[in-house]
Tab-separated table of C-alpha atoms in Angstrom:
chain	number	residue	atom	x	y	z
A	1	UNK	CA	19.194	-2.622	21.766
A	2	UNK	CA	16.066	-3.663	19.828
A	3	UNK	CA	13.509	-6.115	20.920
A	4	UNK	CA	14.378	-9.455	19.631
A	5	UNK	CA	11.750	-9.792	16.968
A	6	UNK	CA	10.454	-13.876	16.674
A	7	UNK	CA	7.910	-15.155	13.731
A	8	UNK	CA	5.493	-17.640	14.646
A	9	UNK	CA	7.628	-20.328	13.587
A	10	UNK	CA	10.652	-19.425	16.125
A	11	UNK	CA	7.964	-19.025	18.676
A	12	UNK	CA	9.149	-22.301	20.589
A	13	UNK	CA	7.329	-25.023	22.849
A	14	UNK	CA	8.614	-23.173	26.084
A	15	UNK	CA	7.376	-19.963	25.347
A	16	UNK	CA	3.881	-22.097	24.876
A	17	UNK	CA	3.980	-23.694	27.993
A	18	UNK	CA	5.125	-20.463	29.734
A	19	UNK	CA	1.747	-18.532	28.358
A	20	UNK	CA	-0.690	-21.589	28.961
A	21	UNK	CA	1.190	-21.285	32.994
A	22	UNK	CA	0.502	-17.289	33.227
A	23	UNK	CA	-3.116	-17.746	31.604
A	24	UNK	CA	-3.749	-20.256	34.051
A	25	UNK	CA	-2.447	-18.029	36.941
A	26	UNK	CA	-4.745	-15.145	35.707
A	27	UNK	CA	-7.545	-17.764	36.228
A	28	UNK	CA	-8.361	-18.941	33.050
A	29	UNK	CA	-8.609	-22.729	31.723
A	30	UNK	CA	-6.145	-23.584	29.060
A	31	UNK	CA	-5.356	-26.005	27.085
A	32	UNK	CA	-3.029	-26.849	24.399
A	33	UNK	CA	-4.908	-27.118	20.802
A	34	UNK	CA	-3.939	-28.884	17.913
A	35	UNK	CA	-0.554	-28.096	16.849
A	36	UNK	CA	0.284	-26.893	20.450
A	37	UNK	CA	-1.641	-23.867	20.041
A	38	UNK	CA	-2.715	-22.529	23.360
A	39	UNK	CA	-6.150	-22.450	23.868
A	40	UNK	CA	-8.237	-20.681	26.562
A	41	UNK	CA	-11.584	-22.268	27.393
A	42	UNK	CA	-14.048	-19.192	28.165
A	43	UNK	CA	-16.531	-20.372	31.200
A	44	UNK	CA	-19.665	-18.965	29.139
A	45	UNK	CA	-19.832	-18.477	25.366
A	46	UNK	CA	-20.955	-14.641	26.278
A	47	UNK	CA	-18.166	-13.898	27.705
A	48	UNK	CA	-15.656	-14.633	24.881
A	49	UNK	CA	-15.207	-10.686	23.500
A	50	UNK	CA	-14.467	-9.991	26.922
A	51	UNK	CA	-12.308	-12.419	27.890
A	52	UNK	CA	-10.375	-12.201	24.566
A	53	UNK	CA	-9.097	-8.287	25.076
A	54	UNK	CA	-8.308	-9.430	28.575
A	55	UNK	CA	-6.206	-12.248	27.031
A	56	UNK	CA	-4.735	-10.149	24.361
A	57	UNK	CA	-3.562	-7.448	27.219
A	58	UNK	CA	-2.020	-10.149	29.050
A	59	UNK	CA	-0.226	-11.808	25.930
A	60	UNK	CA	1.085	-8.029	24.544
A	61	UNK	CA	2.605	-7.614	28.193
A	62	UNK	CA	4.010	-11.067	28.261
A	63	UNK	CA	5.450	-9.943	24.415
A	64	UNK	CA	4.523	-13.357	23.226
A	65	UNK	CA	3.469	-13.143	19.778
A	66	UNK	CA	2.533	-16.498	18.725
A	67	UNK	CA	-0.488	-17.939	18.040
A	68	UNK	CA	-3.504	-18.713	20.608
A	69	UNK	CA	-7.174	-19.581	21.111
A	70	UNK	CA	-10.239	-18.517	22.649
A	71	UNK	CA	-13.575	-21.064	22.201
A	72	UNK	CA	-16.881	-21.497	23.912
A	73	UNK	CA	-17.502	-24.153	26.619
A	74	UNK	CA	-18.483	-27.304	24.765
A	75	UNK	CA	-21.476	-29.746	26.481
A	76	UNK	CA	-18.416	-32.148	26.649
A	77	UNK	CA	-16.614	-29.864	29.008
A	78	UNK	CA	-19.488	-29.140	30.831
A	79	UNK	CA	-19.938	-32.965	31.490
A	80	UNK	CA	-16.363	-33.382	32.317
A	81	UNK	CA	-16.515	-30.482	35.732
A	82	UNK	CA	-19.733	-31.962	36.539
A	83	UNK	CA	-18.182	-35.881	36.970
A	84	UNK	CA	-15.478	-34.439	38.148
A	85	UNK	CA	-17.771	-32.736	40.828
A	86	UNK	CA	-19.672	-36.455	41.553
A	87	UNK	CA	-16.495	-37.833	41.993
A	88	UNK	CA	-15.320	-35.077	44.394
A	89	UNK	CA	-18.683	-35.507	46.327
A	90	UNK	CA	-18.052	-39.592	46.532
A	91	UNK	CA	-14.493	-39.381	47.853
A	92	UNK	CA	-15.651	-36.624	50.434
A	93	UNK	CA	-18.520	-39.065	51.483
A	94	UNK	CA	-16.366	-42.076	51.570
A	95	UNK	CA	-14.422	-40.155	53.915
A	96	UNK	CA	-16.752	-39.060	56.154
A	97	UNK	CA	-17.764	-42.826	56.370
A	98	UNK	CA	-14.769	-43.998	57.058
A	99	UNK	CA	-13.906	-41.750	59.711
């Protein structure tokens, strides 16, 4: 029995969603891209070669040939962990008040 060969256009929204779930297991952030193409957010734009042969291992064991992403941190993500940090810090202060 051969492997069951798939072109990017049988690659289906399940297979997607199962990659973005194992990349986000293997601690990376992903998120799905135009067109539903999974996309990994790298945490520093240095680290992008890196990260990207990691990713590829992972996708060539998970046999998913479809297309994916790999892009630098934008200053919009990095404002998006830090209010989400503030936020974090007011509920865990309201807390503490309360209690």
């Amino acid at each position: 029995m051969g492997r069951e060969e798939k072109t990017p256009a049988e690659i289906r929204t399940t297979d997607k969603l199962k990659i973005q779930k194992i990349l986000g297991e293997a601690g990376y952030i992903v998120e799905m891209g135009n067109g539903s193409v999974p996309t990994v957010v790298c945490k520093k734009r240095e680290d992008m070669s890196k990260d990207l042969a990691a990713i590829r291992k992972i996708l060539k064991e998970q046999r998913y040939e479809g297309s994916f992403g790999v892009r630098a941190p934008r200053k919009t993500d990095e404002i998006q962990v830090s209010e989400s940090e503030e936020t974090s810090e007011m509920m865990d202060d309201m807390v503490a008040a309360a209690g």
